Coordinates of C-alpha atoms in Angstrom, one line a residue:
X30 CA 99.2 116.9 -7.0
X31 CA 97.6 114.7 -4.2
X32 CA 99.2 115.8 -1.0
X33 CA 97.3 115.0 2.9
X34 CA 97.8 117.4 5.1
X35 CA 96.8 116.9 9.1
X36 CA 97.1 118.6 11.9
X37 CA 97.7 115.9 13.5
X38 CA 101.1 114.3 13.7
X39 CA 100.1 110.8 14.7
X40 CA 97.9 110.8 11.1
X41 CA 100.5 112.0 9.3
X42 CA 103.0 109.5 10.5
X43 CA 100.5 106.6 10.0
X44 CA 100.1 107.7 6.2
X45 CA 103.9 107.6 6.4
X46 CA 104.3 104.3 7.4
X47 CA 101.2 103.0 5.4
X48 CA 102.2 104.6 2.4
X49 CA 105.7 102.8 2.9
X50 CA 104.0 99.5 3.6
X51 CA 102.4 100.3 0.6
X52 CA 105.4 100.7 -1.8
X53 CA 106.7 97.8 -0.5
X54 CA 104.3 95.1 -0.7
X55 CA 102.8 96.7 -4.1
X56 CA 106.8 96.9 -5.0
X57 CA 106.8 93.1 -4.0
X58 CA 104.5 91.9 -6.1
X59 CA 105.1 93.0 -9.3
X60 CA 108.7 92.6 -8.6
X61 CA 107.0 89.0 -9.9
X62 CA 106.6 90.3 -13.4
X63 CA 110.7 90.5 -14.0
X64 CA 111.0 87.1 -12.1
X65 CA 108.2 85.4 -14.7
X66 CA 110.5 85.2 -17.8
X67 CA 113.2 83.8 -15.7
X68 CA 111.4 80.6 -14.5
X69 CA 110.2 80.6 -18.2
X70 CA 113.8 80.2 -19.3
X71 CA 114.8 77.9 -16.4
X72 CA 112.1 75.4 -16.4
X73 CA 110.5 75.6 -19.8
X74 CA 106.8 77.0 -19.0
X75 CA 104.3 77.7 -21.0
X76 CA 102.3 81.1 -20.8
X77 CA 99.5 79.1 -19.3
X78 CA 101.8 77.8 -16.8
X79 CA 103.4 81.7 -16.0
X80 CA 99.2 82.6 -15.7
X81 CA 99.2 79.6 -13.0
X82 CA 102.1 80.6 -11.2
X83 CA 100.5 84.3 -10.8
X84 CA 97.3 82.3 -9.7
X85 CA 99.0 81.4 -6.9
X86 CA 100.1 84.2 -5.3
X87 CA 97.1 86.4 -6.3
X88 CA 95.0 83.6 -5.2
X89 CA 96.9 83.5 -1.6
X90 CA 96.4 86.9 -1.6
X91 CA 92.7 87.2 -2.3
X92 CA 91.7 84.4 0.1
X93 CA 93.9 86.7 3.2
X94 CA 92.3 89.3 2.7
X95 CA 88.7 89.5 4.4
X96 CA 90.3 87.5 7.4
X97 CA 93.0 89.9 7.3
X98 CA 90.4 92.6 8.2
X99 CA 88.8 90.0 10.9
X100 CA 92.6 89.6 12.5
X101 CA 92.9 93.3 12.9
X102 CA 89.9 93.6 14.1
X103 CA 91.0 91.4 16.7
X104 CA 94.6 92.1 17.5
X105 CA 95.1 94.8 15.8
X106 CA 96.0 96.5 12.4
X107 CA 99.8 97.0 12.9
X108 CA 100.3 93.7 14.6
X109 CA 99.2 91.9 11.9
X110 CA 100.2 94.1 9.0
X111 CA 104.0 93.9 10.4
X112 CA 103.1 89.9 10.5
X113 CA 102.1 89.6 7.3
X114 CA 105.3 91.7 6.1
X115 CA 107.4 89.3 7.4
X116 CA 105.5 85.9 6.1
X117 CA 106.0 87.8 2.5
X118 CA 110.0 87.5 3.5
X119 CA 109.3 83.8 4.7
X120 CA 107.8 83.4 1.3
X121 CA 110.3 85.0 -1.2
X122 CA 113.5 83.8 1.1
X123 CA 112.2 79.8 0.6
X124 CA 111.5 81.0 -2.8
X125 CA 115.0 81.9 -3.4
X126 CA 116.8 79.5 -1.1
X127 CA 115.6 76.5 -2.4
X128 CA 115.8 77.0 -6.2
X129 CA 112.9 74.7 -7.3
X130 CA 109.6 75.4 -9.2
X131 CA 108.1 73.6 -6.5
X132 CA 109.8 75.4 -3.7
X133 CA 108.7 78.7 -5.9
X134 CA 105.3 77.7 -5.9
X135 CA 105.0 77.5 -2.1
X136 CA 107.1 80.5 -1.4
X137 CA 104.4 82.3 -3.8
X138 CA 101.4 81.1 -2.0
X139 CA 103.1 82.0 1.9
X140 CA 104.1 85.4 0.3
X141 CA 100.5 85.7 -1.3
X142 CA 99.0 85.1 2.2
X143 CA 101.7 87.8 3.9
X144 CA 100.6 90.5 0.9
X145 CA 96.9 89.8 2.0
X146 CA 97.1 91.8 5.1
X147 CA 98.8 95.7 3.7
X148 CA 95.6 96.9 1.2
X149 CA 93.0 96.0 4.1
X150 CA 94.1 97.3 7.1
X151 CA 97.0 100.1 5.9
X152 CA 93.9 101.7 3.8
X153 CA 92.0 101.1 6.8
X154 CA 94.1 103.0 9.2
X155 CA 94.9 105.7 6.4
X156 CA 91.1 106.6 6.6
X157 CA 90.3 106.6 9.9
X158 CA 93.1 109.3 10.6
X159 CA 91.5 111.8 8.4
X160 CA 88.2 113.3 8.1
X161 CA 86.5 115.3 5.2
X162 CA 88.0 116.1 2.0
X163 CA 91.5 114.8 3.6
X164 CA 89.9 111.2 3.7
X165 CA 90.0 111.1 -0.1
X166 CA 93.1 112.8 -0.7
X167 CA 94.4 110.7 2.3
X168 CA 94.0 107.7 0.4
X169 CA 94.7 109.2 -3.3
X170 CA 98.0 109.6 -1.1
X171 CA 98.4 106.5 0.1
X172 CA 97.4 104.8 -3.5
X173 CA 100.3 106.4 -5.2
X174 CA 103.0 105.6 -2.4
X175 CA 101.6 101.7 -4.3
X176 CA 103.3 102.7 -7.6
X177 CA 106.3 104.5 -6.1
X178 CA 107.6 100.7 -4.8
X179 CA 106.2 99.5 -8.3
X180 CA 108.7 101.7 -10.1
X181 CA 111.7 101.1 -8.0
X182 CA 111.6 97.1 -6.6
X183 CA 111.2 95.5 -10.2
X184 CA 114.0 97.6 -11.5
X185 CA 116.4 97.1 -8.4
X186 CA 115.3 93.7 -8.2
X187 CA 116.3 93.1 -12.6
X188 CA 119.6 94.2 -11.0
X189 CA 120.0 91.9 -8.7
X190 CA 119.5 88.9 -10.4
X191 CA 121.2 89.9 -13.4
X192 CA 124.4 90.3 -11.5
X193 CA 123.5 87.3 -8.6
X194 CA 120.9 85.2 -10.4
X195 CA 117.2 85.3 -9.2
X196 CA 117.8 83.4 -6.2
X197 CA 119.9 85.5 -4.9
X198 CA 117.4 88.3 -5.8
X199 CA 114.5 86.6 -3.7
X200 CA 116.9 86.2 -0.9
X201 CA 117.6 90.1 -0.9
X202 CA 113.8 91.2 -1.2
X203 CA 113.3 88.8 1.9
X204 CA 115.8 91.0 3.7
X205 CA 113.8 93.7 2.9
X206 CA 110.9 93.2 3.8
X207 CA 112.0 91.8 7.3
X208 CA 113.5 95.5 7.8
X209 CA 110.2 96.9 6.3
X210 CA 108.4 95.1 9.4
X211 CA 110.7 96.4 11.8
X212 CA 109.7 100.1 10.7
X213 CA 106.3 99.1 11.0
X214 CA 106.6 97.7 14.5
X215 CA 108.1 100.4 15.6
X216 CA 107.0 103.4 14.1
X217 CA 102.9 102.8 15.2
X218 CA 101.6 102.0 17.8
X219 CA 99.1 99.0 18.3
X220 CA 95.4 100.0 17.1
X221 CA 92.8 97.8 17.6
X222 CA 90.5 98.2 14.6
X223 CA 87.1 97.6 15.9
X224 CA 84.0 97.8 13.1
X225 CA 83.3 101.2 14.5
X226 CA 85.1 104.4 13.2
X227 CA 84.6 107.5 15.2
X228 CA 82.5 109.6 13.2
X229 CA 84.0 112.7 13.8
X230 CA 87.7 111.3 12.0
X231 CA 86.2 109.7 9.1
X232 CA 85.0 110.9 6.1
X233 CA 80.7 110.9 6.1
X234 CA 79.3 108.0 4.1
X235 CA 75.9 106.5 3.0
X236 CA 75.0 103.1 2.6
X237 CA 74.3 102.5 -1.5
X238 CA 75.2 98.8 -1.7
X239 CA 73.7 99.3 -5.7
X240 CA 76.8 102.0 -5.9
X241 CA 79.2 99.9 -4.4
X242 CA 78.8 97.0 -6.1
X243 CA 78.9 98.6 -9.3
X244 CA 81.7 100.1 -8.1
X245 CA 83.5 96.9 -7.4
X246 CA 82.8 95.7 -11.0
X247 CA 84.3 98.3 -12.2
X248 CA 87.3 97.5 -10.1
X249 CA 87.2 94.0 -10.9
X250 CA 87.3 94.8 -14.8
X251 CA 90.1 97.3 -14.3
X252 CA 92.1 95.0 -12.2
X253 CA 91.9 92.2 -15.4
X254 CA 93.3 94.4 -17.8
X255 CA 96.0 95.4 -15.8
X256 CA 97.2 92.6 -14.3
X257 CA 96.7 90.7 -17.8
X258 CA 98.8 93.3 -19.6
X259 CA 101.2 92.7 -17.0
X260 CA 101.7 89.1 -17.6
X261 CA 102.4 89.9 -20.9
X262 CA 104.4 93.3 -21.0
X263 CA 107.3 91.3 -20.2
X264 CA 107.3 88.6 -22.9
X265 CA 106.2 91.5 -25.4
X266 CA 109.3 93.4 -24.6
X267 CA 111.7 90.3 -25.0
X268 CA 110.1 89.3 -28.1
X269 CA 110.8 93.4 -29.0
X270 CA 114.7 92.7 -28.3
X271 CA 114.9 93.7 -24.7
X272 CA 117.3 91.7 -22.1
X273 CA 116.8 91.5 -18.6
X274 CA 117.8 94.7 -17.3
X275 CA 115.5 96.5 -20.3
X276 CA 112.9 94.4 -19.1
X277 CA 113.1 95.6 -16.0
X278 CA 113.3 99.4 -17.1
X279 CA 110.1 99.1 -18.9
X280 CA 108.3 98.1 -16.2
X281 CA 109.5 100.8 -14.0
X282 CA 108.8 103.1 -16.8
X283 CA 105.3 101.6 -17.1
X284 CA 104.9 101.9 -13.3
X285 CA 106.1 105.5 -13.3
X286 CA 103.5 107.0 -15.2
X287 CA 101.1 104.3 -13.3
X288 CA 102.5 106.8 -10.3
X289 CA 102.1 110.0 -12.5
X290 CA 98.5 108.6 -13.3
X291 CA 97.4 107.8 -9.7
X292 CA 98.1 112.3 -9.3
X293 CA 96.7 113.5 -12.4
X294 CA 93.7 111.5 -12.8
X295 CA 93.3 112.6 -9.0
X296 CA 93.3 116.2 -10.3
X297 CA 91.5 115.3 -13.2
X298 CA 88.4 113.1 -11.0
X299 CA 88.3 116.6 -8.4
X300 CA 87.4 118.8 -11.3
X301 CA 85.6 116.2 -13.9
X302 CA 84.0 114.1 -11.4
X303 CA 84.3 110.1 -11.3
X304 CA 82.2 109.0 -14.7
X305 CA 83.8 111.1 -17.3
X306 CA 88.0 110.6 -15.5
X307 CA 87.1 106.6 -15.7
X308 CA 85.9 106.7 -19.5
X309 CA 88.6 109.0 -20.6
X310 CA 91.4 106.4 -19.0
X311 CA 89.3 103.3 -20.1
X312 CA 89.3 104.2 -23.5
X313 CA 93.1 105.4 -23.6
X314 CA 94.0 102.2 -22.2
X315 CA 92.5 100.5 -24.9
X316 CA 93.8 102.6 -27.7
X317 CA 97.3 102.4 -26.2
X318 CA 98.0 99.2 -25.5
X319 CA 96.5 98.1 -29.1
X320 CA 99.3 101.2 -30.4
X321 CA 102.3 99.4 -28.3
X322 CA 102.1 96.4 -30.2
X323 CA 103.7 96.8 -33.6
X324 CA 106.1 99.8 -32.3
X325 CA 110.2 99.2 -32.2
X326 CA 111.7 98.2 -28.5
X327 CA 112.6 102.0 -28.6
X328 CA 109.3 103.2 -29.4
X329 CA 107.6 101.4 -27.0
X330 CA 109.7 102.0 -23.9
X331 CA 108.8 105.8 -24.8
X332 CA 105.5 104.9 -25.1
X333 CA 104.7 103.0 -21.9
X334 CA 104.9 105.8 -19.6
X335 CA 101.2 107.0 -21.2
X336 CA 100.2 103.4 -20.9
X337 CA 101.1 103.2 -17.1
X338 CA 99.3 106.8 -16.8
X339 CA 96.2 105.1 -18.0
X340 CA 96.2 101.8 -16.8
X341 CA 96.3 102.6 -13.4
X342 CA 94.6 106.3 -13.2
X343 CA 91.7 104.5 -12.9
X344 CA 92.4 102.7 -9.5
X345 CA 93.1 106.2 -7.6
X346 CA 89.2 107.2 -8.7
X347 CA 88.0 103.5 -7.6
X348 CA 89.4 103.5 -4.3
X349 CA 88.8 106.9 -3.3
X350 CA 85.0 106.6 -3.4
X351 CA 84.6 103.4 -2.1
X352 CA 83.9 105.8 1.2
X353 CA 81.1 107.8 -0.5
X354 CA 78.9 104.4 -0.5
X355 CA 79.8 102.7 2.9
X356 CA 79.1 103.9 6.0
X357 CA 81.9 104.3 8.9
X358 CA 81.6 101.1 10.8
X359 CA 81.3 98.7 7.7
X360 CA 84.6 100.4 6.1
X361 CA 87.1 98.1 7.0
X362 CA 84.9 95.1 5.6
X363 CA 84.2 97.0 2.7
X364 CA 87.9 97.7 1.8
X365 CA 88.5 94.2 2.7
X366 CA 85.7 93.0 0.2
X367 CA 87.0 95.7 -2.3
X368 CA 90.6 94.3 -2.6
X369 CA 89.7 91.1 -2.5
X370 CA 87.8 91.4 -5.2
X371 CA 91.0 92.8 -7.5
X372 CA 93.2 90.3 -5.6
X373 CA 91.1 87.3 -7.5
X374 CA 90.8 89.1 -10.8
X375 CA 94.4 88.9 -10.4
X376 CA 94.8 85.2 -9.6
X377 CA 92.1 84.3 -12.5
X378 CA 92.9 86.9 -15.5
X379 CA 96.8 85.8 -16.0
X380 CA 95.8 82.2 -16.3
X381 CA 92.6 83.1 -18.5
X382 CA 95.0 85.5 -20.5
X383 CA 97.3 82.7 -20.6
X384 CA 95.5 80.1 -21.6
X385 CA 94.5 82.4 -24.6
X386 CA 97.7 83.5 -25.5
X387 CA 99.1 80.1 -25.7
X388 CA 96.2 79.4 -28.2
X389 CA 95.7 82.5 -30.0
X390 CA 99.1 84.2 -29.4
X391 CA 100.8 86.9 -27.5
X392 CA 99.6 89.5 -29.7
X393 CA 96.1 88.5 -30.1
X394 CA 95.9 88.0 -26.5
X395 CA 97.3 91.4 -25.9
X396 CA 94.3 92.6 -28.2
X397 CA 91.7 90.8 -25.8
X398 CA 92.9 92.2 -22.8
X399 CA 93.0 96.1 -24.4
X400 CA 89.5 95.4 -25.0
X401 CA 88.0 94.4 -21.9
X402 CA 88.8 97.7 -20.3
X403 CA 86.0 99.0 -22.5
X404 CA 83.4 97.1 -20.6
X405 CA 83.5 99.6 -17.9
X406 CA 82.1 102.4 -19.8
X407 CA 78.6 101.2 -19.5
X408 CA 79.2 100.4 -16.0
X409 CA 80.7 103.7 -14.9
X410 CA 77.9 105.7 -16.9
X411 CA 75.1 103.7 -15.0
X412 CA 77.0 104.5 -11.6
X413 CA 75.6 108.3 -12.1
X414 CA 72.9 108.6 -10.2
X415 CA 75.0 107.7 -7.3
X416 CA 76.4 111.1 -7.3
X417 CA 73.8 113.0 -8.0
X418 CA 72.2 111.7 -4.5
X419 CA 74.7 112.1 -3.0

């Protein structure tokens, strides 16, 4: 089990409030995933369309993130990751309030631009408390804290708008995520993240831009399986039988063993090193998602707690070594860079996938996305070298 430890209290309480941060805007966003089927129903979209409306916020998101970095830089990491916490409220409150697929649209891109700001500069802050070994497991910490919100907001949020309607739902995540900024605000105080760490509380790093950028296509490829598979899971289930609040369960059962994947596979990279733990959950991936698709609606919820364990083990590997190829004082660029990256694979797979599928059909498309995980095999066995220099 990943677990930081610190002697410090004022590290432990910013991975605390990170890692909450974390569960909430990751919670937030694929919250989206239940909310998808619903405009379906309401306004008559088209898979294409559904890919589109993802495009937005992941779009939003992927263009806040580098000047996310820049503004913390600036003014400071928690000012600006308790602003940003709040636009996501602005967003998903107009979202809610005014009811229309335009008024959606533009809640989704001010909520995008709020979610830009948490991956940057919480990760940021996460590694500059700890040093060492605790740096990685510091941030394998903080990764999973992603998937605890990811389990728990889509399902509470199915609730709520199978009892309220999803307007009402929007309106209630808004209220949480106000309070979420409140903690924030209160709970750390204001750091000004210059581009220089202090060595001595940061884990040591080297400058391999060849590593890193390989390292970032492998992230990129990652990201478009699963956020492609997640534009579909939903429709997949429906088609399977499911209703609303089933819908929902899935997805928190996908994104529990998602959680139970960002620990093991944390184990598992410790003791068989990045290459072989990023092939072994590439490959699952593929084989399990291809498996889901003629299985019963009972067989598959059983099932997707494996797929979640495999789909996202391979993002706790990923972002724990982005630190092994950047040097201190270019680290909060770098992470900046890094999850932009996986924030546009986000805003450009679902509509890609959904283009397809409207085309070739949910099940075919399902079969594309399963197979571009396998295109990081090559990638991650040419990445070797990188830690044998090391």
């Amino acid at each position: 089990m990943t677990v930081a430890v610190s002697s410090s209290p004022t590290a432990r309480r910013t991975l605390t409030v990170c890692g909450g941060a974390h569960a909430l805007h990751d919670g937030f966003t694929d919250l989206l995933n239940v909310l998808y089927p619903l405009l379906q129903a309401q306004f008559g979209l088209s898979y294409a369309a559904i890919g589109a409306l993802k495009t937005v916020y992941s779009g939003a998101m992927a263009s806040g993130q580098i000047p996310s970095g820049m503004l913390a830089e600036r003014f400071g990491g928690v000012r600006v990751l308790a602003l940003g916490t709040v636009l996501v409220a602005v967003g998903y409150g107009f979202a809610g309030l005014s009811g229309s697929l335009y008024g959606v649209i533009a809640g989704l891109l001010l909520a995008g631009l709020g979610g830009s700001t948490q991956h940057p500069i919480a990760s940021s802050l996460v590694a500059a408390m700890y040093h060492g070994q605790q740096s990685r497991t510091a941030l394998g910490t903080y990764n999973f804290t992603g998937d605890v919100g990811k389990v728990l907001l889509p399902a509470l949020f199915a609730l709520v708008a199978a009892s309220l309607g999803w307007q009402q739902a929007m309106v209630v995540m808004a209220a949480l995520a106000v309070l979420g900024a409140g903690v924030i605000i209160a709970s750390l105080k204001p750091i000004v993240l210059h581009g220089k760490a202090e060595p001595s509380r940061v884990i040591a790093g080297q400058d391999r831009p060849w590593a890193y950028w390989l390292l970032f296509s492998i992230h990129i490829a990652d990201d478009l399986v699963r956020t492609g598979f997640l534009i579909f899971l939903p429709f997949l289930l429906r088609d399977k039988g499911a209703d609303l609040p089933t819908i929902g369960l899935g997805l928190s059962l996908l994104f529990a063993g998602g959680a139970a994947g960002k620990l093991v596979m944390g184990w598992v990279g410790q003791r068989l090193g990045v290459v072989p733990s990023v092939v072994l959950t590439e490959v699952a991936t593929t084989l399990l998602v291809l498996a889901l698709l003629p299985l019963s609606l009972d067989f598959a919820l059983v099932l997707l707690p494996v797929v979640g364990l495999m789909l996202n083990g391979t993002s706790s590997v990923l972002y724990g070594t982005v630190p092994e190829f950047v040097s201190p004082e270019k680290r909060t660029r770098a992470f900046a860079i890094f999850y932009t990256g996986g924030s546009v694979a986000g805003a450009t797979g679902p509509l890609l996938f959904g283009l397809l599928g409207d085309v070739v059909g949910l099940a075919t498309a399902l079969v594309a996305v399963a197979c571009v995980a396998l295109t990081t095999v090559p990638m991650v066995w040419a990445l070797r070298p990188a830690f044998r220099d090391g």
